Structure formats: structure tokens, C-alpha cells
Tab-separated table of C-alpha atoms and ligand atoms in Angstrom:
chain	number	residue	atom	x	y	z
A	1268	UNK	CA	-32.179	-22.209	2.860
A	1269	UNK	CA	-32.280	-24.926	0.255
A	1270	UNK	CA	-32.627	-22.658	-2.729
A	1271	UNK	CA	-29.601	-20.835	-1.681
A	1272	UNK	CA	-27.758	-24.174	-1.535
A	1273	UNK	CA	-28.617	-25.279	-4.627
A	1274	UNK	CA	-27.811	-21.464	-6.028
A	1275	UNK	CA	-24.311	-21.920	-4.544
A	1276	UNK	CA	-24.192	-25.884	-6.334
A	1277	UNK	CA	-25.290	-24.351	-9.546
A	1278	UNK	CA	-22.874	-21.699	-9.424
A	1279	UNK	CA	-20.029	-23.678	-8.522
A	1280	UNK	CA	-20.546	-25.765	-11.721
A	1281	UNK	CA	-21.264	-22.559	-13.747
A	1282	UNK	CA	-20.351	-22.173	-16.897
A	1283	UNK	CA	-19.581	-19.633	-19.766
A	1284	UNK	CA	-23.252	-20.699	-21.160
A	1285	UNK	CA	-24.622	-19.604	-18.044
A	1286	UNK	CA	-23.621	-15.711	-18.836
A	1287	UNK	CA	-23.182	-15.243	-22.489
A	1288	UNK	CA	-23.564	-11.708	-22.016
A	1289	UNK	CA	-20.512	-11.419	-19.524
A	1290	UNK	CA	-17.034	-10.460	-20.831
A	1291	UNK	CA	-15.593	-14.414	-20.658
A	1292	UNK	CA	-13.559	-15.013	-23.243
A	1293	UNK	CA	-13.282	-18.727	-23.544
A	1294	UNK	CA	-10.606	-19.369	-25.717
A	1295	UNK	CA	-6.709	-17.902	-25.066
A	1296	UNK	CA	-3.966	-17.300	-27.210
A	1297	UNK	CA	-1.166	-19.608	-26.110
A	1298	UNK	CA	2.182	-18.798	-26.783
A	1299	UNK	CA	5.726	-19.715	-26.124
A	1300	UNK	CA	7.125	-17.773	-23.068
A	1301	UNK	CA	10.772	-18.327	-24.107
A	1302	UNK	CA	10.163	-16.831	-27.085
A	1303	UNK	CA	8.467	-14.035	-26.023
A	1304	UNK	CA	12.181	-12.702	-24.069
A	1305	UNK	CA	10.895	-13.961	-20.512
A	1306	UNK	CA	13.610	-14.992	-18.379
A	1307	UNK	CA	12.093	-18.604	-16.592
A	1308	UNK	CA	15.705	-18.309	-14.606
A	1309	UNK	CA	14.097	-15.224	-12.750
A	1310	UNK	CA	11.073	-17.714	-11.387
A	1311	UNK	CA	11.644	-18.471	-7.471
A	1312	UNK	CA	12.371	-22.082	-6.727
A	1313	UNK	CA	9.397	-21.980	-4.509
A	1314	UNK	CA	7.127	-20.737	-7.342
A	1315	UNK	CA	8.198	-23.672	-9.598
A	1316	UNK	CA	7.752	-26.249	-7.230
A	1317	UNK	CA	4.620	-25.448	-6.408
A	1318	UNK	CA	3.263	-25.462	-9.880
A	1319	UNK	CA	4.996	-28.788	-10.298
A	1320	UNK	CA	3.791	-30.640	-7.280
A	1321	UNK	CA	0.125	-29.133	-8.628
A	1322	UNK	CA	0.450	-30.449	-12.088
A	1323	UNK	CA	1.748	-33.711	-10.666
A	1324	UNK	CA	-1.142	-34.640	-8.666
A	1325	UNK	CA	-2.948	-33.666	-11.985
A	1326	UNK	CA	-4.326	-30.213	-11.297
A	1327	UNK	CA	-3.725	-27.078	-13.675
A	1328	UNK	CA	-1.238	-24.575	-11.790
A	1329	UNK	CA	0.027	-21.597	-13.535
A	1330	UNK	CA	2.271	-18.464	-12.216
A	1331	UNK	CA	-0.169	-15.210	-12.346
A	1332	UNK	CA	-0.752	-11.013	-11.710
A	1333	UNK	CA	1.929	-8.892	-10.790
A	1334	UNK	CA	4.622	-11.784	-11.055
A	1335	UNK	CA	3.965	-12.655	-14.846
A	1336	UNK	CA	3.466	-8.967	-15.745
A	1337	UNK	CA	7.009	-8.310	-13.956
A	1338	UNK	CA	8.860	-11.139	-15.440
A	1339	UNK	CA	7.671	-9.863	-19.219
A	1340	UNK	CA	8.701	-6.554	-18.380
A	1341	UNK	CA	12.086	-7.855	-17.685
A	1342	UNK	CA	12.169	-7.111	-13.953
A	1343	UNK	CA	12.039	-9.465	-11.098
A	1344	UNK	CA	9.152	-10.089	-9.524
A	1345	UNK	CA	8.663	-8.894	-5.664
A	1346	UNK	CA	6.415	-12.275	-5.444
A	1347	UNK	CA	4.639	-14.811	-6.704
A	1348	UNK	CA	0.931	-15.760	-6.552
A	1349	UNK	CA	-0.120	-18.794	-8.231
A	1350	UNK	CA	-3.681	-20.069	-9.561
A	1351	UNK	CA	-5.050	-23.722	-9.968
A	1352	UNK	CA	-8.031	-25.289	-10.492
A	1353	UNK	CA	-7.527	-27.509	-7.322
A	1354	UNK	CA	-10.025	-26.417	-4.274
A	1355	UNK	CA	-8.012	-25.010	-1.282
A	1356	UNK	CA	-8.289	-28.115	0.661
A	1357	UNK	CA	-6.716	-30.325	-2.344
A	1358	UNK	CA	-3.773	-27.370	-2.152
A	1359	UNK	CA	-3.348	-27.964	1.404
A	1360	UNK	CA	-2.882	-31.470	1.184
A	1361	UNK	CA	-0.284	-31.673	-1.280
A	1362	UNK	CA	2.184	-29.522	0.765
A	1363	UNK	CA	4.087	-29.715	4.122
A	1364	UNK	CA	3.862	-26.135	5.493
A	1365	UNK	CA	0.324	-25.191	3.397
A	1366	UNK	CA	-2.051	-23.296	5.282
A	1367	UNK	CA	-5.779	-21.848	4.277
A	1368	UNK	CA	-6.456	-18.434	5.143
A	1369	UNK	CA	-9.968	-16.880	4.701
A	1370	UNK	CA	-9.474	-13.114	4.247
A	1371	UNK	CA	-12.020	-11.983	1.437
A	1372	UNK	CA	-11.574	-15.110	-0.214
A	1373	UNK	CA	-9.835	-18.193	0.625
A	1374	UNK	CA	-6.462	-18.865	-0.262
A	1375	UNK	CA	-3.475	-21.244	0.632
A	1376	UNK	CA	-0.255	-19.714	1.977
A	1377	UNK	CA	2.182	-22.348	0.966
A	1378	UNK	CA	5.453	-21.727	2.811
A	1379	UNK	CA	9.178	-22.860	1.547
A	1380	UNK	CA	11.739	-21.395	3.567
A	1381	UNK	CA	11.660	-17.805	3.998
A	1382	UNK	CA	9.536	-17.610	0.775
A	1383	UNK	CA	5.981	-17.633	0.644
A	1384	UNK	CA	3.401	-18.552	-2.576
A	1385	UNK	CA	-0.251	-17.196	-2.536
A	1386	UNK	CA	-2.026	-20.147	-3.919
A	1387	UNK	CA	-5.627	-18.962	-4.928
A	1388	UNK	CA	-8.039	-21.484	-6.753
A	1389	UNK	CA	-10.261	-20.342	-10.408
A	1390	UNK	CA	-12.842	-17.927	-9.219
A	1391	UNK	CA	-16.162	-17.785	-11.042
A	1392	UNK	CA	-17.457	-14.579	-12.394
A	1393	UNK	CA	-20.758	-13.554	-10.393
A	1394	UNK	CA	-23.808	-13.331	-11.753
A	1395	UNK	CA	-26.096	-12.826	-8.765
A	1396	UNK	CA	-23.162	-12.251	-6.126
A	1397	UNK	CA	-23.864	-10.321	-2.847
A	1398	UNK	CA	-23.656	-7.130	-3.176
A	1399	UNK	CA	-23.814	-3.844	-0.935
A	1400	UNK	CA	-26.744	-1.402	-1.576
A	1401	UNK	CA	-23.861	0.585	-3.880
A	1402	UNK	CA	-23.141	-2.507	-6.231
A	1403	UNK	CA	-20.074	-3.568	-4.249
A	1404	UNK	CA	-19.319	-6.950	-4.203
A	1405	UNK	CA	-19.405	-8.558	-0.718
A	1406	UNK	CA	-18.304	-11.979	-1.169
A	1407	UNK	CA	-17.647	-14.277	-3.940
A	1408	UNK	CA	-15.733	-17.436	-3.106
A	1409	UNK	CA	-16.858	-19.707	-5.683
A	1410	UNK	CA	-14.793	-21.591	-7.628
A	1411	UNK	CA	-14.978	-21.672	-11.243
A	1412	UNK	CA	-13.019	-22.109	-14.644
A	1413	UNK	CA	-9.572	-20.865	-15.792
A	1414	UNK	CA	-11.405	-18.860	-18.408
A	1415	UNK	CA	-14.004	-17.066	-15.688
A	1416	UNK	CA	-11.182	-16.596	-13.479
A	1417	UNK	CA	-9.408	-14.572	-16.214
A	1418	UNK	CA	-12.581	-12.389	-16.727
A	1419	UNK	CA	-12.450	-11.623	-13.267
A	1420	UNK	CA	-8.969	-10.036	-13.073
A	1421	UNK	CA	-8.909	-6.633	-13.387
A	1422	UNK	CA	-6.284	-5.014	-16.213
A	1423	UNK	CA	-5.930	-7.192	-19.327
A	1424	UNK	CA	-1.648	-7.387	-18.340
A	1425	UNK	CA	-2.784	-9.092	-14.888
A	1426	UNK	CA	-4.762	-11.671	-16.578
A	1427	UNK	CA	-1.909	-13.615	-18.174
A	1428	UNK	CA	-1.218	-17.115	-16.795
A	1429	UNK	CA	2.171	-18.318	-17.078
A	1430	UNK	CA	2.929	-22.528	-16.973
A	1431	UNK	CA	6.799	-22.321	-16.175
A	1432	UNK	CA	6.961	-26.192	-16.798
A	1433	UNK	CA	5.039	-26.417	-20.264
A	1434	UNK	CA	6.898	-22.801	-21.072
A	1435	UNK	CA	3.531	-21.284	-22.217
A	1436	UNK	CA	1.783	-18.026	-21.665
A	1437	UNK	CA	-2.101	-17.953	-21.767
A	1438	UNK	CA	-3.721	-14.846	-22.657
A	1439	UNK	CA	-7.303	-14.459	-22.846
A	1440	UNK	CA	-7.691	-10.604	-23.178
A	1441	UNK	CA	-5.180	-9.315	-25.302
A	1442	UNK	CA	-2.934	-8.401	-22.146
A	1443	UNK	CA	0.313	-9.358	-23.937
A	1444	UNK	CA	-0.440	-7.138	-26.379
A	1445	UNK	CA	-1.589	-4.430	-23.872
A	1446	UNK	CA	1.830	-4.994	-21.990
A	1447	UNK	CA	3.839	-4.413	-25.057
A	1448	UNK	CA	1.979	-1.179	-25.452
A	1449	UNK	CA	2.625	-0.091	-21.979
A	1450	UNK	CA	-1.489	0.426	-21.223
A	1451	UNK	CA	-3.771	-0.342	-18.390
A	1452	UNK	CA	-7.004	-1.857	-19.696
A	1453	UNK	CA	-10.072	-2.767	-17.792
A	1454	UNK	CA	-11.314	-6.241	-18.602
A	1455	UNK	CA	-14.976	-5.737	-19.332
A	1456	UNK	CA	-17.066	-2.509	-18.976
A	1457	UNK	CA	-14.751	-0.470	-16.559
A	1458	UNK	CA	-17.968	1.265	-14.727
A	1459	UNK	CA	-19.256	-1.726	-13.928
A	1460	UNK	CA	-15.414	-3.132	-12.558
A	1461	UNK	CA	-15.253	-0.327	-10.384
A	1462	UNK	CA	-19.100	-0.536	-9.079
A	1463	UNK	CA	-18.081	-4.030	-7.648
A	1464	UNK	CA	-14.721	-3.088	-6.376
A	1465	UNK	CA	-13.614	0.824	-6.071
A	1466	UNK	CA	-10.589	-0.264	-4.950
A	1467	UNK	CA	-9.818	-0.862	-8.669
A	1468	UNK	CA	-9.365	2.855	-9.038
A	1469	UNK	CA	-6.515	3.014	-6.367
A	1470	UNK	CA	-4.785	-0.156	-8.234
A	1471	UNK	CA	-5.586	1.674	-11.625
A	1472	UNK	CA	-3.398	4.472	-10.307
A	1473	UNK	CA	-0.828	2.560	-8.634
A	1474	UNK	CA	-0.129	0.274	-11.619
A	1475	UNK	CA	0.012	3.458	-13.756
A	1476	UNK	CA	2.393	5.175	-11.628
A	1477	UNK	CA	4.510	1.918	-10.927
A	1478	UNK	CA	4.936	0.629	-14.466
A	1479	UNK	CA	4.993	4.232	-16.254
A	1480	UNK	CA	1.960	2.757	-18.415
A	1481	UNK	CA	-0.614	4.911	-19.495
A	1482	UNK	CA	-4.217	4.705	-18.782
A	1483	UNK	CA	-6.483	3.419	-21.498
A	1484	UNK	CA	-9.308	6.520	-22.305
A	1485	UNK	CA	-12.307	4.290	-21.437
A	1486	UNK	CA	-10.701	2.743	-18.486
A	1487	UNK	CA	-9.859	6.419	-17.387
A	1488	UNK	CA	-13.160	8.090	-18.112
A	1489	UNK	CA	-15.437	6.650	-15.273
A	1490	UNK	CA	-13.017	7.222	-12.583
A	1491	UNK	CA	-13.601	10.913	-11.927
A	1492	UNK	CA	-17.247	10.669	-11.391
A	1493	UNK	CA	-16.794	7.295	-9.386
A	1494	UNK	CA	-14.338	8.332	-7.063
A	1495	UNK	CA	-16.914	8.824	-4.292
A	1496	UNK	CA	-17.713	4.805	-4.080
A	1497	UNK	CA	-14.176	4.697	-1.830
A	1498	UNK	CA	-16.089	6.160	0.862
A	1499	UNK	CA	-17.824	2.593	0.865
A	1500	UNK	CA	-15.097	0.459	1.152
A	1501	UNK	CA	-14.083	-0.758	4.611
A	1502	UNK	CA	-11.260	1.450	6.094
A	1503	UNK	CA	-9.373	-1.311	6.808
A	1504	UNK	CA	-8.917	-2.359	3.318
A	1505	UNK	CA	-8.382	1.005	1.962
A	1506	UNK	CA	-5.358	1.165	4.767
A	1507	UNK	CA	-4.186	-1.789	2.954
A	1508	UNK	CA	-4.364	-0.367	-0.183
A	1509	UNK	CA	-2.774	2.702	0.907
A	1510	UNK	CA	0.191	1.224	2.513
A	1511	UNK	CA	0.934	-0.851	-0.745
A	1512	UNK	CA	0.948	2.716	-2.673
A	1513	UNK	CA	3.344	4.212	-0.340
A	1514	UNK	CA	5.518	1.227	-0.200
A	1515	UNK	CA	5.712	0.899	-4.099
A	1516	UNK	CA	8.767	2.218	-4.517
A	1517	UNK	CA	6.926	4.621	-6.627
A	1518	UNK	CA	5.363	6.606	-4.213
A	1519	UNK	CA	5.574	9.966	-4.953
A	1520	UNK	CA	4.259	9.076	-8.663
A	1521	UNK	CA	1.383	7.403	-7.136
A	1522	UNK	CA	0.445	10.050	-5.099
A	1523	UNK	CA	0.478	12.609	-8.044
A	1524	UNK	CA	-1.319	10.102	-9.913
A	1525	UNK	CA	-4.108	9.832	-7.570
A	1526	UNK	CA	-4.072	13.579	-7.670
A	1527	UNK	CA	-4.324	14.119	-11.420
A	1528	UNK	CA	-7.212	11.163	-11.595
A	1529	UNK	CA	-9.319	13.627	-8.575
A	1530	UNK	CA	-8.805	10.730	-6.265
A	1531	UNK	CA	-7.406	12.213	-3.267
A	1532	UNK	CA	-10.311	14.444	-2.250
A	1533	UNK	CA	-12.349	13.060	0.194
A	1534	UNK	CA	-11.155	9.797	-0.381
A	1535	UNK	CA	-8.545	9.590	2.499
A	1536	UNK	CA	-8.866	13.132	4.612
A	1537	UNK	CA	-4.927	12.097	4.859
A	1538	UNK	CA	-4.171	13.071	1.406
A	1539	UNK	CA	-6.800	15.907	1.135
A	1540	UNK	CA	-4.661	17.695	3.764
A	1541	UNK	CA	-1.361	16.937	1.660
A	1542	UNK	CA	-2.059	19.773	-1.042
A	1543	UNK	CA	-3.355	22.209	1.480
A	1544	UNK	CA	0.046	24.551	1.420
A	1545	UNK	CA	2.891	24.683	-0.500
A	1546	UNK	CA	5.489	23.892	2.663
A	1547	UNK	CA	3.184	21.052	3.446
A	1548	UNK	CA	3.370	19.744	-0.193
A	1549	UNK	CA	7.016	20.177	-0.064
A	1550	UNK	CA	7.591	18.290	3.254
A	1551	UNK	CA	5.199	15.532	1.722
A	1552	UNK	CA	7.031	15.019	-1.322
A	1553	UNK	CA	10.585	15.108	0.464
A	1554	UNK	CA	9.169	12.313	2.556
A	1555	UNK	CA	7.530	10.290	-0.133
A	1556	UNK	CA	11.112	10.998	-2.227
A	1557	UNK	CA	13.150	9.776	0.522
A	1558	UNK	CA	11.249	6.995	0.836
A	1559	UNK	CA	11.185	6.034	-2.965
A	1560	UNK	CA	14.892	5.995	-2.637
A	1561	UNK	CA	15.281	3.910	0.386
A	1562	UNK	CA	13.249	1.318	-1.583
A	1563	UNK	CA	15.502	1.599	-4.389
A	1564	UNK	CA	18.449	1.166	-2.256
A	1565	UNK	CA	16.744	-1.920	-0.518
A	1566	UNK	CA	16.679	-0.450	2.737
A	1567	UNK	CA	13.305	-1.006	4.954
A	1568	UNK	CA	10.525	1.293	5.424
A	1569	UNK	CA	8.737	1.645	8.523
A	1570	UNK	CA	4.793	2.266	8.154
A	1571	UNK	CA	4.715	4.097	10.799
A	1572	UNK	CA	7.195	6.644	9.948
A	1573	UNK	CA	5.781	7.097	7.011
A	1574	UNK	CA	2.338	7.842	8.171
A	1575	UNK	CA	4.023	10.112	10.772
A	1576	UNK	CA	5.261	12.164	7.371
A	1577	UNK	CA	2.250	11.979	5.335
A	1578	UNK	CA	0.309	13.771	8.092
A	1579	UNK	CA	2.606	16.110	9.917
A	1580	UNK	CA	1.731	18.857	8.063
A	1581	UNK	CA	-1.668	18.890	9.523
A	1582	UNK	CA	-0.287	18.261	12.804
A	1583	UNK	CA	1.730	21.206	12.805
A	1584	UNK	CA	-0.897	23.682	11.968
A	1585	UNK	CA	-3.252	22.256	14.681
A	1586	UNK	CA	-0.090	22.558	17.142
A	1587	UNK	CA	0.482	26.051	15.713
A	1588	UNK	CA	-3.460	27.196	16.223
A	1589	UNK	CA	-3.175	25.588	19.623
A	1590	UNK	CA	-0.034	27.752	20.756
A	1591	UNK	CA	-1.709	30.741	19.302
A	1592	UNK	CA	-4.451	29.893	22.049
A	1593	UNK	CA	-1.778	29.856	24.750
A	1594	UNK	CA	-1.671	26.179	25.196
A	1595	UNK	CA	1.805	24.792	26.576
A	1596	UNK	CA	3.912	23.462	24.099
A	1597	UNK	CA	4.015	19.588	24.692
A	1598	UNK	CA	0.178	19.025	25.725
A	1599	UNK	CA	-0.431	21.390	22.397
A	1600	UNK	CA	1.563	19.066	20.087
A	1601	UNK	CA	-0.068	15.797	22.037
A	1602	UNK	CA	-3.545	17.270	21.625
A	1603	UNK	CA	-2.748	18.506	17.761
A	1604	UNK	CA	-1.355	14.536	17.244
A	1605	UNK	CA	-5.004	13.076	18.588
A	1606	UNK	CA	-6.967	15.726	16.733
A	1607	UNK	CA	-5.295	14.803	13.396
A	1608	UNK	CA	-5.292	11.054	14.198
A	1609	UNK	CA	-9.236	11.215	15.183
A	1610	UNK	CA	-10.121	13.098	11.693
A	1611	UNK	CA	-8.487	9.755	10.037
A	1612	UNK	CA	-9.980	7.239	11.828
A	1613	UNK	CA	-13.740	7.136	10.382
A	1614	UNK	CA	-12.015	6.369	6.691
A	1615	UNK	CA	-8.664	5.082	7.331
A	1616	UNK	CA	-7.813	2.340	10.024
A	1617	UNK	CA	-4.525	3.305	11.070
A	1618	UNK	CA	-3.387	0.231	13.031
A	1619	UNK	CA	-2.772	0.870	16.755
A	1620	UNK	CA	0.921	0.122	17.033
A	1621	UNK	CA	1.316	2.591	13.882
A	1622	UNK	CA	-0.565	4.856	15.448
A	1623	UNK	CA	1.943	4.799	18.656
A	1624	UNK	CA	4.969	4.565	16.541
A	1625	UNK	CA	3.516	8.381	14.907
A	1626	UNK	CA	2.823	9.850	18.162
A	1627	UNK	CA	6.559	8.820	19.423
A	1628	UNK	CA	7.886	10.044	16.404
A	1629	UNK	CA	6.279	13.598	16.902
A	1630	UNK	CA	6.603	13.822	20.387
A	1631	UNK	CA	9.853	13.389	20.066
A	1632	UNK	CA	10.699	16.557	17.820
A	1633	UNK	CA	10.194	18.685	21.119
A	1634	UNK	CA	12.854	16.878	22.881
A	1635	UNK	CA	15.055	17.378	19.956
A	1636	UNK	CA	14.981	20.788	21.079
A	1637	UNK	CA	16.573	20.124	24.746
A	1638	UNK	CA	20.564	20.010	23.890
A	1639	UNK	CA	21.851	20.802	27.322
A	1640	UNK	CA	22.659	18.307	30.058
A	1641	UNK	CA	21.691	14.714	30.244
A	1642	UNK	CA	18.567	15.348	28.167
A	1643	UNK	CA	20.541	14.338	24.591
A	1644	UNK	CA	21.720	11.181	26.159
A	1645	UNK	CA	18.635	10.158	27.674
A	1646	UNK	CA	16.426	10.940	23.930
A	1647	UNK	CA	19.329	8.892	22.317
A	1648	UNK	CA	18.348	5.633	24.535
A	1649	UNK	CA	14.311	6.110	23.256
A	1650	UNK	CA	13.935	2.924	21.537
A	1651	UNK	CA	12.294	5.052	18.496
A	1652	UNK	CA	15.181	7.741	18.603
A	1653	UNK	CA	16.338	6.564	15.121
A	1654	UNK	CA	12.912	7.268	13.499
A	1655	UNK	CA	12.600	10.638	15.318
A	1656	UNK	CA	15.985	11.879	14.489
A	1657	UNK	CA	15.399	10.756	10.634
A	1658	UNK	CA	12.027	12.811	11.152
A	1659	UNK	CA	14.020	15.759	12.241
A	1660	UNK	CA	16.388	15.536	9.418
A	1661	UNK	CA	13.516	14.996	6.986
A	1662	UNK	CA	11.784	18.374	8.441
A	1663	UNK	CA	15.125	20.287	7.851
A	1664	UNK	CA	15.537	18.754	4.556
A	1665	UNK	CA	12.375	19.702	3.456
A	1666	UNK	CA	13.128	23.588	4.602
A	1667	UNK	CA	11.500	23.428	8.057
A	1668	UNK	CA	13.673	26.220	10.031
A	1669	UNK	CA	15.579	23.435	11.900
A	1670	UNK	CA	18.413	23.138	10.068
A	1671	UNK	CA	20.958	24.009	12.494
A	1672	UNK	CA	19.366	21.694	15.103
A	1673	UNK	CA	19.776	18.723	12.873
A	1674	UNK	CA	23.324	19.653	12.087
A	1675	UNK	CA	24.008	19.810	15.758
A	1676	UNK	CA	22.174	16.154	16.498
A	1677	UNK	CA	23.824	14.962	13.351
A	1678	UNK	CA	27.415	15.520	14.633
A	1679	UNK	CA	25.854	14.601	18.195
A	1680	UNK	CA	24.854	10.887	17.284
A	1681	UNK	CA	28.173	10.327	15.268
A	1682	UNK	CA	30.541	11.932	17.627
A	1683	UNK	CA	32.278	9.839	20.427
A	1684	UNK	CA	31.602	10.470	24.254
A	1685	UNK	CA	34.287	13.216	24.471
A	1686	UNK	CA	33.296	15.029	21.712
A	1687	UNK	CA	29.717	14.692	22.979
A	1688	UNK	CA	30.762	16.225	26.115
A	1689	UNK	CA	31.842	19.337	23.669
A	1690	UNK	CA	29.106	19.392	21.585
A	1691	UNK	CA	26.750	19.754	24.983
A	1692	UNK	CA	28.782	23.051	25.661
A	1693	UNK	CA	27.695	24.310	22.222
A	1694	UNK	CA	24.220	23.719	22.270
A	1695	UNK	CA	22.617	25.191	18.661
A	1696	UNK	CA	21.399	28.876	18.728
A	1697	UNK	CA	18.107	26.854	16.977
A	1698	UNK	CA	17.655	24.856	20.192
A	1699	UNK	CA	14.068	25.878	21.328
A	1700	UNK	CA	13.041	27.588	18.489
A	1701	UNK	CA	10.654	25.158	17.423
A	1702	UNK	CA	6.948	26.232	17.532
A	1703	UNK	CA	6.375	28.085	20.790
A	1704	UNK	CA	3.361	29.055	22.712
A	1705	UNK	CA	2.693	32.662	21.857
A	1706	UNK	CA	4.312	35.004	24.256
A	1707	UNK	CA	1.853	37.748	23.622
A	1708	UNK	CA	-0.441	37.577	26.477
A	1709	UNK	CA	2.570	37.145	28.952
A	1710	UNK	CA	4.238	40.321	27.595
A	1711	UNK	CA	0.743	42.035	27.928
A	1712	UNK	CA	0.365	41.678	31.449
A	1713	UNK	CA	4.293	42.006	32.090
A	1714	UNK	CA	3.694	45.706	31.120
A	1715	UNK	CA	0.478	46.034	32.390
A	1716	UNK	CA	2.170	45.423	35.547
A	1717	UNK	CA	5.353	47.940	34.541
B	1216	LIG	P1	1.619	-6.058	-6.792
B	1216	LIG	O1	2.625	-6.551	-8.144
B	1216	LIG	O2	1.493	-4.799	-6.851
B	1216	LIG	O3	1.610	-7.316	-6.083
B	1216	LIG	P2	-0.244	-7.557	-8.123
B	1216	LIG	O4	-1.171	-7.132	-9.811
B	1216	LIG	O5	0.346	-8.815	-8.260
B	1216	LIG	O6	0.787	-6.613	-8.164
B	1216	LIG	P3	-1.585	-8.037	-6.281
B	1216	LIG	O7	-2.876	-7.191	-5.478
B	1216	LIG	O8	-1.201	-8.764	-5.583
B	1216	LIG	O9	-1.615	-7.247	-7.561
B	1216	LIG	O10	-2.861	-9.210	-6.927
B	1216	LIG	C1	-2.656	-10.352	-7.806
B	1216	LIG	C2	-3.804	-10.392	-8.868
B	1216	LIG	O11	-4.727	-10.635	-8.604
B	1216	LIG	C3	-3.906	-9.259	-9.846
B	1216	LIG	O12	-2.577	-9.346	-10.860
B	1216	LIG	C4	-5.056	-9.383	-10.449
B	1216	LIG	O13	-5.053	-10.245	-11.476
B	1216	LIG	C5	-5.998	-9.742	-8.955
B	1216	LIG	N1	-6.607	-8.855	-8.367
B	1216	LIG	C6	-6.246	-8.291	-7.607
B	1216	LIG	N2	-6.871	-7.319	-6.927
B	1216	LIG	C7	-7.878	-7.645	-7.640
B	1216	LIG	C8	-9.132	-6.649	-7.783
B	1216	LIG	N3	-9.433	-5.664	-6.973
B	1216	LIG	N4	-9.612	-7.075	-9.083
B	1216	LIG	C9	-9.490	-8.297	-9.782
B	1216	LIG	N5	-8.707	-8.610	-9.866
B	1216	LIG	C10	-7.811	-8.377	-8.676
B	1217	LIG	MG1	1.289	-9.749	-6.388
């Protein structure tokens, strides 16, 4: 116990001299940010205030990570992270609306109006960190120096520190050079870094797709052989990472990169099934490119809808199999849905509320086939009607035989009450033509009776 405690104190004070074998760089190249074409006006007021407050209290504070990377690329960052040498307790004391959150690492959320700034304390390189049997780091909440913090980040382009007050960019690992060359390069030995945290393999695929960067050969080389390590990552973390990938605005490119890097097989059962059939692939491609277009148009994205789309080809296949075995339409669909969700559950923790949305969206697909009487009116009152309807449109767009149905519903949704009554008299021919229970058995019994 005492030894552990001493170990902690020792590590807290750890310096580069303690582990000269690591890839820690002691000195940073310092550049004038505004001379690099970086538009400081794109930094949010909240991020500026956070750095200012910390610096006025005598601490160092920098904008780090994706925010700096995006600014240097001339893009408006989606959010800002701040890194500091103040501990979380010290940070919390300086802001009115700040609280420590303890996920994998302890960080502080500082709120300014609706904006949230994530403030993290410089972290140490782990020399004797707690790891699992596969070398994955389990815990590393040990504060360190700025140069250590830089060395434990993943890619060189993600390890740039921007001091917006002094107008300085600090670069320990030639991140600026790699950014200009549009290259993703792992800091340190790529294989060791993937072993410490296999999620970095997914991150490389996401950034390559999102930024249109190439992956430096040594950073790419170990991925194919190490992809299996992802199976040891907790399901909840994989789910978070998958959502980030899907909502990056470049979902289609991300999935294609995962595929080209050999990261889709066995990694997420969800991705395994995606390329199983041509029709399935077409459907997913359509769903992903629709999602990317929605994000580009600043529209909201519902994870339930996206996941429902990704798994639909598998649900459809399982549903058709059950129908062929003579099961009834609705129970067969719901059993297929449960079966597919169940297959995902060991590896990917789809949160309950998303799973509920997915089941509703799928179940609604049968109800769309009833285009007479009160049924369409009742369906329109469904809380998730819009999602279910968009899903029907997506199916039609991807070439499923429900085009006439989708276009009837499109008219029905847009029509006024009088026109709707009229439409009800002209139910589409496609109504009721979705997957159906096989009638072979019934016919056979009839002909036997004849
Ligand atoms: P995005 O634009 O998607 O937010 P980002 O680079 O900001 O990209 P975050 O997940 O927000 O990604 O992480 C912020 C920073 O923290 C990264 O830029 C990187 O420096 C560091 N980081 C995050 N995850 C890891 C990881 N798994 N290993 C090492 N460093 C990481
Ligand atoms: Mg970020």
C-alpha cells in the first residue's frame, strides 16, 4: 500500500529523466500562430476566457487537439479542448460553472452559456501503468509535464498547443510539418501505442477519412495484424467511437477506410454484416451518404435512426428467413429485430434508448403498408413517425421494392385532410407487398383439399 502510494507520488513528479527510453521530446518548436495563417478570431469566446482565466491565476493553458488542428486547416472547430498544468481541483475553483467528471481520466467541464470547454490537466507518460493481459492501459490518471502530455497524445497533428493569448503555437513532434503534408503519424512506436489503446486504430481511420489525410506507412503497418485487439475494448467505449465515426460528417468515407484497413471484420458485428450482400451494401451506402448530407446541411442526426439503418440489411435477411419458415409477418419481424440486436450486444453496447428507437422504426415499416381506413391517420400520430417515414424513403431510395408506397406516403404526409381522404381511396398497389409469409404451405393444403 505504502509502496503504491510512494509510487504514485514519484510518478506524479516524474520527469523526462525517469524514462529516457520513451519518445518524450523536451523542447517544442515555438511558432507565431497568426503567422501560420491561423485565424484567431475563429476561437470561441469561451475557449479564450478559459485560457485567460487559467493564465491569470498563474497556470499555463493552451487550446489543444482537434480545435487547433481544424484552425490550422482553416476550418471552424466543432469544439475546443484546453490543456493546463492546473489540477482539476485548481481548475474547478477558478470558474463559476465547472465540475469534475471522472470518466477514464478526470477532467473538468467548464460551461459558458451553452458552450462547454473540456479542460484536462497535463498527463504523464505511463512507465509502470496498470495494463490488462493484452497490454491495454487501464488507468492513467497521473499528472505530468507538458512535454509528457504531448508525447502521450496519439498523432503528431493532434499534439499541437495553441496559446491564443501569447499568439504561440508549441509543436513537440513536428505536428505542423505533418499537418502541411496532410499526414497522420503516430507519436512513438505505433504498435506499442495501439497495444496501449486499440481504439487509436479506429481513430486513425476516422481522421484519415474526415480530414482526407494519408496514413504514414509505419503508422498504418501494424493495423491489420493488431485489429483483433479491439475485441478487448469495453463495448461502451466501442459504441462511443462508432457514434463519433458515424456522425463525423464523413461516415461513408470512414466505413470505407475501416474496410480498406481491414478493421471491419470481427471488430463490430454490425460492420461485418454491412458488406454481406450487394443490396445491403447499397442500402448502407445510401444511409451513410444521406447522413453526411444532413450533417453538411446542419441538420440533426438521430443515432437510433442511423443504427437502425446499419442493421436493416441483417434484420431484413433474418425476417425473410423466418417468413419462409411460415412465421407470421409482425412477430417474424420483431423476432428478427431481437435476434440481430442480440448478436450485437456482446461487442457493442447499444444503449437501451437507442435500441428502443430502432425497434420502433423497424416495426413501423409493416404499418406503412396499411393505406386504408384509419390506419394511416393513427400511424401519423406515432411519436417516431417522422423517423419511420424517413426510413421508408431511404428504403425506396436504396432500391427496395417500396417506391410506390413511399411516394403514396409522401403525398399523404403533405396533403390536407380532404386530399388525404381522396388518397385513401387510391391505396398504392405496392401496399402489402413487403416481405410476407410464404403462402406455399397454405396453397398446398388448399389443393390437397380440392
Ligand atoms: P475531434 O475533432 O473528433 O474532436 P480530436 O482530435 O479533438 O478530434 P478528441 O477525441 O476530442 O479528438 O480528443 C482530443 C485530443 O486528445 C486529441 O486530439 C488527442 O490529442 C488526445 N486523445 C484523444 N483520444 C486519445 C487516445 N485514445 N490516445 C491518445 N491521445 C488521445
Ligand atoms: Mg475534440
